[in-house]
Coordinates of C-alpha atoms and ligand atoms in Angstrom, one line a residue:
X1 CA 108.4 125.1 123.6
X2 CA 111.4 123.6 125.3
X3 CA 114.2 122.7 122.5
X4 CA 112.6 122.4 119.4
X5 CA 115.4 120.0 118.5
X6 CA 116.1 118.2 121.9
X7 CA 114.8 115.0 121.1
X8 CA 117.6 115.2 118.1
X9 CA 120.1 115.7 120.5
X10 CA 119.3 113.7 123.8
X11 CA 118.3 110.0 124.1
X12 CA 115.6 109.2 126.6
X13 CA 117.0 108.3 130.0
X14 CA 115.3 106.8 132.8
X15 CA 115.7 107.1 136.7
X16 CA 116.2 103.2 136.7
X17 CA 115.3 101.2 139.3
X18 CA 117.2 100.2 142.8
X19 CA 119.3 97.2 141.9
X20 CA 117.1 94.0 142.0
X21 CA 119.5 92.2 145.0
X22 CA 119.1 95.3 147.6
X23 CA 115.3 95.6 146.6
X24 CA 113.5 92.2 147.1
X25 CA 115.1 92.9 150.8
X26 CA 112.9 95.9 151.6
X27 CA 109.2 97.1 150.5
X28 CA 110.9 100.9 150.0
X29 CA 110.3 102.6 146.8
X30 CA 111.3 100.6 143.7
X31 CA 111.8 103.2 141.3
X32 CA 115.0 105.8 141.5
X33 CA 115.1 109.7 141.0
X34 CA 117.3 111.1 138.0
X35 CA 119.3 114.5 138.7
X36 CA 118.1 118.2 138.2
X37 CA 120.4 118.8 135.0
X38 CA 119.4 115.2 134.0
X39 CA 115.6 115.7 134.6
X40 CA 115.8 118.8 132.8
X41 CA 117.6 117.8 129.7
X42 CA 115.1 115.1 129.5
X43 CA 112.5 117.9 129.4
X44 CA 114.1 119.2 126.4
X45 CA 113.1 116.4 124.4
X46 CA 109.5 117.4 124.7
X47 CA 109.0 118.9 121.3
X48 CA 106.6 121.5 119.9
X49 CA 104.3 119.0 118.2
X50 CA 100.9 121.1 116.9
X51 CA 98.9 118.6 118.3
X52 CA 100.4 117.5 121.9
X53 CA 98.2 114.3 121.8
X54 CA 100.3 113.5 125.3
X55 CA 97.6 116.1 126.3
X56 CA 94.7 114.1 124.6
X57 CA 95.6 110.8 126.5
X58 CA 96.1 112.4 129.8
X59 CA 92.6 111.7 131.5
X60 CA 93.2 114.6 133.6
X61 CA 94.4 117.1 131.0
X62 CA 97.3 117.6 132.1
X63 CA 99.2 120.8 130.1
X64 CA 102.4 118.6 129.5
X65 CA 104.2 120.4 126.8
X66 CA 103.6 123.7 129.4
X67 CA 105.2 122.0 132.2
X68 CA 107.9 120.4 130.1
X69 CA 108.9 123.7 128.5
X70 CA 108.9 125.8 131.8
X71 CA 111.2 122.4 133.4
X72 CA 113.7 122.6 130.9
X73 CA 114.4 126.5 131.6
X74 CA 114.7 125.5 135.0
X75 CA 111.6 126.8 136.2
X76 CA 110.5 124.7 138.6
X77 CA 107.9 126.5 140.6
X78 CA 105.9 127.4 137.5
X79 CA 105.9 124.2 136.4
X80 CA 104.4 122.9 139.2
X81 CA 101.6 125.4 139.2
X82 CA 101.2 124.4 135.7
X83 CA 100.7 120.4 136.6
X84 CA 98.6 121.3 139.6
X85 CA 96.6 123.4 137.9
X86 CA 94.9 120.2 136.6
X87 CA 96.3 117.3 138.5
X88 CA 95.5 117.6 142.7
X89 CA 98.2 114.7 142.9
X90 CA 100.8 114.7 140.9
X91 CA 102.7 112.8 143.4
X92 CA 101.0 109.9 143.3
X93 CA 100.0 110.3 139.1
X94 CA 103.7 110.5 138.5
X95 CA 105.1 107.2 140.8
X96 CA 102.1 104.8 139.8
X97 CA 100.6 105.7 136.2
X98 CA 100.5 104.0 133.3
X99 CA 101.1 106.8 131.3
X100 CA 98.9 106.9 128.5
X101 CA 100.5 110.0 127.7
X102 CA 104.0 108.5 126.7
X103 CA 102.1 106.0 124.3
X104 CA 100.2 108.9 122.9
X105 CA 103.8 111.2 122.4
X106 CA 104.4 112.3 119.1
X107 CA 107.9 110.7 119.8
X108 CA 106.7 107.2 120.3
X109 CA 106.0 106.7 116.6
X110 CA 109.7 106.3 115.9
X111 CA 111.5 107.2 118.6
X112 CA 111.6 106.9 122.9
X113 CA 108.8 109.0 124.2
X114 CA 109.7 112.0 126.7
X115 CA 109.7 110.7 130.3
X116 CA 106.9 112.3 131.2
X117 CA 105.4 110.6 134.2
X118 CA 109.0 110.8 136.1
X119 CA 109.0 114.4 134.5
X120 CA 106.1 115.3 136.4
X121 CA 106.7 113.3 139.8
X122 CA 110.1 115.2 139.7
X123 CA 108.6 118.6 139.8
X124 CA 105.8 117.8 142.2
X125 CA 109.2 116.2 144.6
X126 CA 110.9 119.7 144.3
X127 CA 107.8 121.9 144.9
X128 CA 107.6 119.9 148.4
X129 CA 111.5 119.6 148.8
X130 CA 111.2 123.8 148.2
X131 CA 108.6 124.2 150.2
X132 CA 106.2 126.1 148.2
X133 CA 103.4 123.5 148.6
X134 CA 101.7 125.0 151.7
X135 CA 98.8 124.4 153.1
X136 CA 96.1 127.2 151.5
X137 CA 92.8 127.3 153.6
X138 CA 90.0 129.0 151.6
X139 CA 89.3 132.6 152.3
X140 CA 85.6 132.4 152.4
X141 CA 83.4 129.4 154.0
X142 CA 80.1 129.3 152.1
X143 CA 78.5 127.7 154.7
X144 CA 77.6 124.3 152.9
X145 CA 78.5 120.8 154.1
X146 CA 79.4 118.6 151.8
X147 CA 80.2 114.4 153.0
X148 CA 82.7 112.6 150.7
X149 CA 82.3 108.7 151.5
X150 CA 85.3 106.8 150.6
X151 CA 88.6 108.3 150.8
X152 CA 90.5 107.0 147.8
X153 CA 92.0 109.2 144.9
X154 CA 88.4 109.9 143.5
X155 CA 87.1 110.8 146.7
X156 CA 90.0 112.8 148.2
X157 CA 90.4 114.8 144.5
X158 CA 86.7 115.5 145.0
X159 CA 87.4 116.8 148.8
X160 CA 90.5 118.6 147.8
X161 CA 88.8 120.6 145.2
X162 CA 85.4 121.1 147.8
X163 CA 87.2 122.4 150.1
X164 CA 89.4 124.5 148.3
X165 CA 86.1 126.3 146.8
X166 CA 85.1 127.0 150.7
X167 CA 82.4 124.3 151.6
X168 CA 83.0 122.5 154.8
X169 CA 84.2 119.1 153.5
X170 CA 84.1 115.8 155.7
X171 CA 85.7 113.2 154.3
X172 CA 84.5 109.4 156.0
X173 CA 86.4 106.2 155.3
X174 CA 85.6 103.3 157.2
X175 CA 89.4 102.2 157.3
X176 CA 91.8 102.9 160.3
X177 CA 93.5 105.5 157.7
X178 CA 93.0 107.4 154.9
X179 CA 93.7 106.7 151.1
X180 CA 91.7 104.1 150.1
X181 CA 93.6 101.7 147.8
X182 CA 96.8 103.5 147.8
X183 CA 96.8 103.1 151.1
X184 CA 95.9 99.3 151.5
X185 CA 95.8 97.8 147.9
X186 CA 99.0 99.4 146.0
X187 CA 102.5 98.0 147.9
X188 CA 104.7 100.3 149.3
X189 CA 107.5 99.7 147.0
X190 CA 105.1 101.1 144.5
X191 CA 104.1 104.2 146.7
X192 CA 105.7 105.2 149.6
X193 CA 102.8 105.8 152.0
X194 CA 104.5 108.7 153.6
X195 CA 104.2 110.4 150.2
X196 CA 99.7 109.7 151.0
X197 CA 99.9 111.0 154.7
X198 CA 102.1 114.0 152.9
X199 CA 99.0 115.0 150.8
X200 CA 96.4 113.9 153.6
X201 CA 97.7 116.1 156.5
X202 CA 98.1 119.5 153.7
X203 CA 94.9 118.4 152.9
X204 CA 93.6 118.5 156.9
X205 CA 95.7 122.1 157.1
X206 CA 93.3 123.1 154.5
X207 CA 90.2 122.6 156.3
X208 CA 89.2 118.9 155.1
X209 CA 88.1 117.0 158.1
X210 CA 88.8 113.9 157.4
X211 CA 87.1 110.7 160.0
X212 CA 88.4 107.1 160.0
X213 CA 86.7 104.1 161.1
X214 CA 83.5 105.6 160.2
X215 CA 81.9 103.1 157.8
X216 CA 78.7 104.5 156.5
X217 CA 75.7 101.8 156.5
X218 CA 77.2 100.2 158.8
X219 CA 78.9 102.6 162.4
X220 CA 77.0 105.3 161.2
X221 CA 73.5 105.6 159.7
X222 CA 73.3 106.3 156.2
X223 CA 70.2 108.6 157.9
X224 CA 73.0 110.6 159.7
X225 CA 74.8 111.4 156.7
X226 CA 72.0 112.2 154.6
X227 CA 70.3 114.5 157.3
X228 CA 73.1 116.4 158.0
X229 CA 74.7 117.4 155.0
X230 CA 74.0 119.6 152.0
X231 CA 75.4 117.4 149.5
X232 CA 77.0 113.7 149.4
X233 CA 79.5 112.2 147.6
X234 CA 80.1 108.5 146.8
X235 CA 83.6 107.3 146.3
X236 CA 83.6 103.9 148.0
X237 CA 85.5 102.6 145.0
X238 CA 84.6 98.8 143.4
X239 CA 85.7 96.6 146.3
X240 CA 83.2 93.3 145.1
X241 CA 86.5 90.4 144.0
X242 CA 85.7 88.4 141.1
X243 CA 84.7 84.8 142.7
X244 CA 86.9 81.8 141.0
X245 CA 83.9 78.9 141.5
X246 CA 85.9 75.7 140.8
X247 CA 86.2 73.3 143.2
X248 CA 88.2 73.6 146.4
X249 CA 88.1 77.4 146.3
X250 CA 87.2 77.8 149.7
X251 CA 90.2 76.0 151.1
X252 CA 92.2 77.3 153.4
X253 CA 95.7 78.9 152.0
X254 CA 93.5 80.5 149.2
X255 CA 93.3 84.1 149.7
X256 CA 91.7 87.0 148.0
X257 CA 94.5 89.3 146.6
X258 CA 93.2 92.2 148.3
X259 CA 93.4 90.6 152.2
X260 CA 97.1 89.6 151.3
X261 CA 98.0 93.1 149.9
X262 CA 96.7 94.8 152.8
X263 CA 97.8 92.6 155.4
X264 CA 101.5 93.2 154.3
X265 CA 99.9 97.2 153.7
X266 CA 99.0 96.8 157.5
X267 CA 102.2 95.4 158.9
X268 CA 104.5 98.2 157.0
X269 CA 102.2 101.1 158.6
X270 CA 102.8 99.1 162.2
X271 CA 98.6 98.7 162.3
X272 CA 99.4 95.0 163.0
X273 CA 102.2 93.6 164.0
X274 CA 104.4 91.6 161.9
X275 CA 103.5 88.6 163.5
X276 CA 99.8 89.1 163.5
X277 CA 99.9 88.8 159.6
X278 CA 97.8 86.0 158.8
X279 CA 98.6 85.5 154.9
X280 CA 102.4 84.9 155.1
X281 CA 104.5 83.8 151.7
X282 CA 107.7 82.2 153.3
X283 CA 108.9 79.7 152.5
X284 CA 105.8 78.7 150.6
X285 CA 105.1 78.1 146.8
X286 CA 103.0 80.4 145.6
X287 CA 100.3 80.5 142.6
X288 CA 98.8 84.1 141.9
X289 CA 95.7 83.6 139.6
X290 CA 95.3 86.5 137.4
X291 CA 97.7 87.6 134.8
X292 CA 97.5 91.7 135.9
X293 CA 98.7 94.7 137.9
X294 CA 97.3 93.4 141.5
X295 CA 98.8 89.7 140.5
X296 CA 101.8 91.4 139.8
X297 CA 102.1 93.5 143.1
X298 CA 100.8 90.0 144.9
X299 CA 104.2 88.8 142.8
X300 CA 106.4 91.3 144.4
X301 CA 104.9 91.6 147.8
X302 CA 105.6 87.2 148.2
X303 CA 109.1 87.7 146.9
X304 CA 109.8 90.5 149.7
X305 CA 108.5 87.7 151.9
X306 CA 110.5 85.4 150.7
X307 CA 108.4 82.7 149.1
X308 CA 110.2 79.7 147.8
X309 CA 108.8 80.2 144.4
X310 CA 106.2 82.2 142.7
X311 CA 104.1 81.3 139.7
X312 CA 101.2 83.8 137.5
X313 CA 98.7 82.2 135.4
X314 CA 96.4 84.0 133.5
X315 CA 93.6 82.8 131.2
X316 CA 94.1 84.9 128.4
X317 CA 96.9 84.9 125.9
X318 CA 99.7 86.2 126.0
X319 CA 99.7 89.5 125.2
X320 CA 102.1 91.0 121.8
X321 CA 105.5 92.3 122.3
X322 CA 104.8 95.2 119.4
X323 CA 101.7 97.0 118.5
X324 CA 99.4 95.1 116.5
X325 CA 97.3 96.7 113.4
X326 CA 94.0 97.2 115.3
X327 CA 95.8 99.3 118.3
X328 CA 97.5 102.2 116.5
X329 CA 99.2 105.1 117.6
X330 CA 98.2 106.9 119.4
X331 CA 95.8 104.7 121.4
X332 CA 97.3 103.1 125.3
X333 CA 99.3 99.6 123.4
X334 CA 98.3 96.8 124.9
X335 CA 101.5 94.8 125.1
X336 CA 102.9 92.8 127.2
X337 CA 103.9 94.5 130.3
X338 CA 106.7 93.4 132.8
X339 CA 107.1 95.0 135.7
X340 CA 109.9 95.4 138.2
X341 CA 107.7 92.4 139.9
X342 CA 107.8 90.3 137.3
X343 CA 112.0 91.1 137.3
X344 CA 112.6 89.8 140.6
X345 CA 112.2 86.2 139.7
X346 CA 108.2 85.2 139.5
X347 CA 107.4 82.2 136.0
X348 CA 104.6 83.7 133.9
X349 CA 102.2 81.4 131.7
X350 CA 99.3 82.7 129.8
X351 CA 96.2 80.6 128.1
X352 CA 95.8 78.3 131.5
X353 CA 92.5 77.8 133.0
X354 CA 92.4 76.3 136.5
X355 CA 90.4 73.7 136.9
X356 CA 90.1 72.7 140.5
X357 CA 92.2 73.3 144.1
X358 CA 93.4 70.1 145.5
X359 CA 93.2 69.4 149.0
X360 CA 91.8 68.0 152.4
X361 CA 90.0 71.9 153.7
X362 CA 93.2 73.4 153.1
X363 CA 95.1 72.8 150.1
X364 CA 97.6 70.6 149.8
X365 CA 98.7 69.2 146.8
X366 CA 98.1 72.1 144.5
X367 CA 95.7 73.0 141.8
X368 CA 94.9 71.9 138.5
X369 CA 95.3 73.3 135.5
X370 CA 94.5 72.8 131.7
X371 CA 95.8 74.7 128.6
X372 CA 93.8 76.4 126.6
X373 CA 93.2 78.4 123.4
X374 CA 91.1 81.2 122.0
X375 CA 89.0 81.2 118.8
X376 CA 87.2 83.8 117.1
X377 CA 83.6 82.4 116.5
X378 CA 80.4 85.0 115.7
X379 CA 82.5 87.9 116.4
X380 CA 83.6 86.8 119.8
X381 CA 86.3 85.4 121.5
X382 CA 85.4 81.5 122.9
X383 CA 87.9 79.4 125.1
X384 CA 88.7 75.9 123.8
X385 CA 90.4 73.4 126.4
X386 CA 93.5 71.6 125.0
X387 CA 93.2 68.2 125.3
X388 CA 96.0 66.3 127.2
X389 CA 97.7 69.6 129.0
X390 CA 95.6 68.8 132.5
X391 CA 98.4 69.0 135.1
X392 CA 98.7 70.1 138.8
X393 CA 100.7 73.1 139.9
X394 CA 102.1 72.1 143.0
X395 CA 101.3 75.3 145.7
X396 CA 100.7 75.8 148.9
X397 CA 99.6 79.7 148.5
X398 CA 96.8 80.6 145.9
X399 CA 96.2 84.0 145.7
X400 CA 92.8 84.9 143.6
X401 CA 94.0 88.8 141.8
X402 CA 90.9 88.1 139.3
X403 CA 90.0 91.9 139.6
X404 CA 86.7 93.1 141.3
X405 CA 83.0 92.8 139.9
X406 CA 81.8 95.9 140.5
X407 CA 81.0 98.3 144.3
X408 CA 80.0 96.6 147.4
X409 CA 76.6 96.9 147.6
X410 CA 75.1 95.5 150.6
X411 CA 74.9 98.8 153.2
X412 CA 75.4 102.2 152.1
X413 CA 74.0 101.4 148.5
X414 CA 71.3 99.6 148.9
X415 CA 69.6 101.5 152.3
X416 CA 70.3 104.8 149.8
X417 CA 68.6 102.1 147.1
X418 CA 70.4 104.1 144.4
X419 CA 70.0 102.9 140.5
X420 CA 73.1 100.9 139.2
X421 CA 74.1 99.9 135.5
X422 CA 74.1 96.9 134.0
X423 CA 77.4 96.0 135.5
X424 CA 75.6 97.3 139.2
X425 CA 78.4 100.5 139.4
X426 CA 76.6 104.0 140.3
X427 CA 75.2 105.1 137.7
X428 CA 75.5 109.0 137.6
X429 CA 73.8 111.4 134.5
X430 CA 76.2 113.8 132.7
X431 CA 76.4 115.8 136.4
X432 CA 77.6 113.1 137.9
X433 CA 74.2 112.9 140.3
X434 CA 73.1 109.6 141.4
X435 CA 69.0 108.7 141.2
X436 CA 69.1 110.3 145.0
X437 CA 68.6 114.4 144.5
X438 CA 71.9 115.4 146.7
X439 CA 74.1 112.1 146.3
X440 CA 76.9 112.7 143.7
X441 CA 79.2 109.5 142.6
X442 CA 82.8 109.5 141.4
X443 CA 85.4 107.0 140.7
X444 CA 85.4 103.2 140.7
X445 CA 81.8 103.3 142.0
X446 CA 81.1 104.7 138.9
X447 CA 83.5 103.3 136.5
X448 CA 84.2 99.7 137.6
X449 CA 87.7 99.0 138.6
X450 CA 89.5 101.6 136.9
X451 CA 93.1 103.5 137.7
X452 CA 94.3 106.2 140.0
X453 CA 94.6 109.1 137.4
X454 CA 90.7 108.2 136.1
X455 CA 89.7 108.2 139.8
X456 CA 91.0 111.7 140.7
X457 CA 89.6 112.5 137.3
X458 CA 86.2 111.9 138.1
X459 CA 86.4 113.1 141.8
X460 CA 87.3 116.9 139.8
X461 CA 84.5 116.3 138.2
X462 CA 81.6 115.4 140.3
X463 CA 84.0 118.2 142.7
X464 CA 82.6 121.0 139.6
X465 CA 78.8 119.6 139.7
X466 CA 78.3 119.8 143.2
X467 CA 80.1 123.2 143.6
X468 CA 77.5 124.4 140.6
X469 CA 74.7 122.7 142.6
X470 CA 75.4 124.1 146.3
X471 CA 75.5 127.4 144.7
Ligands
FAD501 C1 96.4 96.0 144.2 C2 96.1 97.2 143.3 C3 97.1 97.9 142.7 C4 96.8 98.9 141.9 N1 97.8 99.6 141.2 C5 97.5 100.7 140.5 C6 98.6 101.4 139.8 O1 99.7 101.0 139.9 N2 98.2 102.5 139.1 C7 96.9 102.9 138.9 O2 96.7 103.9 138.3 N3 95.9 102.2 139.5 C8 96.2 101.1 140.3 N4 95.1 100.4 140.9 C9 93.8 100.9 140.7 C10 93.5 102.1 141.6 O3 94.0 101.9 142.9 C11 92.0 102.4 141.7 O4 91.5 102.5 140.4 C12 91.7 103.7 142.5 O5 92.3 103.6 143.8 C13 90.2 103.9 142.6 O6 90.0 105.0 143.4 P1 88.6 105.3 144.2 O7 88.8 106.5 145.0 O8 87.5 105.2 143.2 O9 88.4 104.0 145.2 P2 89.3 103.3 146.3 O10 90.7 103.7 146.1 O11 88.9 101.9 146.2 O12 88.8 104.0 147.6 C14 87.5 103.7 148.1 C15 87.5 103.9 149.6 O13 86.1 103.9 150.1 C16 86.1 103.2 151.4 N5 84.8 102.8 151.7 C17 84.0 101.8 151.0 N6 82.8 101.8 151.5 C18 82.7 102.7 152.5 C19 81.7 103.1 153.4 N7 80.5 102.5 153.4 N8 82.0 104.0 154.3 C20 83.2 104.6 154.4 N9 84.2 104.3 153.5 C21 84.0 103.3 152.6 C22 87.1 102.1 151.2 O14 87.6 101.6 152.4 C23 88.2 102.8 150.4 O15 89.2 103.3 151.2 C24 95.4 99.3 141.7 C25 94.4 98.6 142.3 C26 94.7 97.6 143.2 C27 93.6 96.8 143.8
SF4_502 S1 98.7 111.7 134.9 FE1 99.3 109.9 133.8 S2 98.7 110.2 131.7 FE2 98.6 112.2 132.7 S3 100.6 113.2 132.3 FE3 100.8 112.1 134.3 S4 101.6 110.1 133.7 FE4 100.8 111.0 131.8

């Protein structure tokens, strides 16, 4: 198990980032790539714990220790059949995760974790940079047709793995390319989109077949689907936005996150040109509403476009710097998080509620706030205005990153008139099987708005059940 007595000897060291000046000047990749000997030496530090609760956290089980061991002897090529042995994109796992596994590291109770999500990115980078990620077409066809809707991480996990087990896969996104929300939601400075198409075309080399601009419910009958193919799967992800209903939200220069984030998404792949982007930050004071990950990439995404300033509110308070009692080792800690974003010059205030957007049709002046605080009453948590805070944020820019309510339902849901949760997601029975007796569901369909490694989680899964059903 790599050095049992690294982590005595070697301090965590991280890649770093690209320094902040040359950054904010490009929407390239943010984060940096560490050396071999480096990378490997970091790897050392992964010790042999008994219990690798990294392995625990991972929601796709990854076999970290096994990969971190087989790193630090320099053996590169088995440690990538070790990762992808469980992971179907490491690549994208190991640039954008949160990483509940470094929380969960045995390390992390009094010491740095192992770096394990730029561990694993940097053996999935030397597989390709080696070449011995080819593409493998199955051996055998088994004559079934399976349709994947939605081609996001859950739905191009569950196509990956489909295909790979020799059922003729289509994979149908309504988009003018594939990847779903790492495609048009998460900013290129976050994930290179070359690094999708890379995965995408191995994945079209395998046999996948993959159709764009084919939005089921809507192009093309939900009756073609479900008459042509042997099974379905539903990955259309959870693309309903939370709705901010105070007045003057439906001015003009108020924007959902989303259309802003894949606007700029657009413009960087040359879909539209630069000048066709409608929701443009220069020169402009901007207010992102929501205190989270999309607010954050709406952050950095209006600094690369050079807004004058930029300002996130969030209702909520602001979160701890340290673990608190009730969120132990070796649960994900919810503290507070600041990103590379954040770092390139955005203000941050927590408890403010926004009150109303004011304007003439388009806003104007700005939009008004009030402070607030949060009480425990009954066992729940109730917002109580501050009295006397009321003030206007002057903006000229709003953009709404409130998260999303739950899937779109109007087309492809409702003609299939499938049964939904309380929260109206899929909802899918232990096999992952809709109420319809050949549509499957996976992803944020199912889960509400969720994250990339849970998505490709749940594609693997619903991948399994409807392998065990066609057969
Ligand atoms: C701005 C932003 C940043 C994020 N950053 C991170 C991050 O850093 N790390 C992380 O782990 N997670 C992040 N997430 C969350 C993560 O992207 C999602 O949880 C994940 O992409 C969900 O995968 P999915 O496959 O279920 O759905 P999606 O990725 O949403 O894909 C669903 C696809 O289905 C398509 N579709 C919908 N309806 C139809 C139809 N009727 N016919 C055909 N196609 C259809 C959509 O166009 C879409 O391409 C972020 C989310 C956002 C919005
Ligand atoms: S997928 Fe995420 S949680 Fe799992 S090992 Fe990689 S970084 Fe950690």
């Amino acid at each position: 198990m790599a050095d049992v007595t690294g982590f005595l000897k070697i301090k965590r060291k991280e890649a770093g980032n690209r320094p902040l000046n040359e950054r904010v000047c490009d929407f390239s990749e943010v984060e940096q790539v560490l050396n071999s000997e480096d990378r490997m030496l970091q790897a050392s530090r992964c010790m042999d714990c008994g219990i690798p609760f990294c392995h625990w956290s991972c929601p796709v089980d990854n076999l970290i220790p096994e990969w971190n061991d087989l790193l630090y002897k320099g053996d590169w090529r088995a440690a990538y059949e070790r990762l992808s042995a469980t992971n179907n994109f490491p690549e994208f796992t190991g640039r954008i995760c949160p990483a509940s596994c470094e929380h969960a590291c045995v390390l992390n109770i009094n010491q740095e974790p192992v770096t394990i999500r730029e561990n694993e990115v940097a053996i999935t980078e030397r597989a390709f940079a080696e070449g011995y990620i080819k593409p493998v077409p199955p051996k055998k066809r088994t004559g079934t047709s399976v349709a994947v809707i939605g081609s996001g991480p859950a739905g191009m996990a569950a196509a990956d793995l489909l295909n790979k087990a020799g059922h003729n896969v289509t994979l149908f996104e309504k988009d003018e390319k594939a990847g779903g929300l790492l495609r048009f939601g998460i900013p290129d400075f976050k994930l290179s989109k070359a690094v999708v198409e890379r995965r995408l075309s191995l994945m079209e080399k395998e046999g996948v077949q993959i159709r764009t601009g084919a939005h089921i419910g809507k192009n093309i009958p939900v009756s073609e689907i479900t008459g042509n193919f042997d099974a379905i799967c539903i990955t259309t992800g959870a693309g309903h936005p939370r709705r901010l209903a105070v007045e003057g939200s439906e001015f003009e220069g108020i924007y959902y996150a989303m259309d802003f984030l894949s606007a700029q998404n657009r413009v960087n792949s040359g879909i539209i040109p630069f000048t066709e982007n409608k929701i443009v930050a220069e020169g402009k004071k901007v207010l992102v509403i929501g205190g989270g990950d999309t607010g954050s990439d709406c952050v950095g995404t209006a600094i690369r476009q050079k807004a004058k300033s930029v300002t996130q509110i969030e209702i909520l308070p602001k979160p701890p710097e340290n673990r608190t009692p009730g969120n132990p080792w070796p649960y994900y800690a919810k503290i507070l998080k600041t990103t590379t974003s954040h770092e390139e010059g955005c203000e941050r205030m927590w408890n403010i509620s926004t009150l109303r957007f004011v304007g003439d049709g388009r806003i104007t002046r700005g939009a008004e706030i009030e402070e607030v605080s949060w009480e425990i009453a009954d066992g729940k948590y109730v917002m109580k205005p501050i009295p006397g805070t009321r003030r206007i944020i002057e903006t000229d820019l709003v953009l709404l990153a409130l998260g999303f309510e739950h899937p779109v339902l109007e087309g492809l849901l409702d003609e299939l008139g499938l049964d939904l949760d309380g929260r109206k997601n899929v909802k899918v029975n232990d096999s992952m099987i809709t109420s319809h007796p050949k549509v499957f569901a996976a992803g944020d369909t199912v889960t509400g708005a969720s994250l990339v490694v849970n998505a490709i989680a749940s594609g693997r899964r619903a991948a399994k059940e409807i392998d065990r059903f066609l057969r």
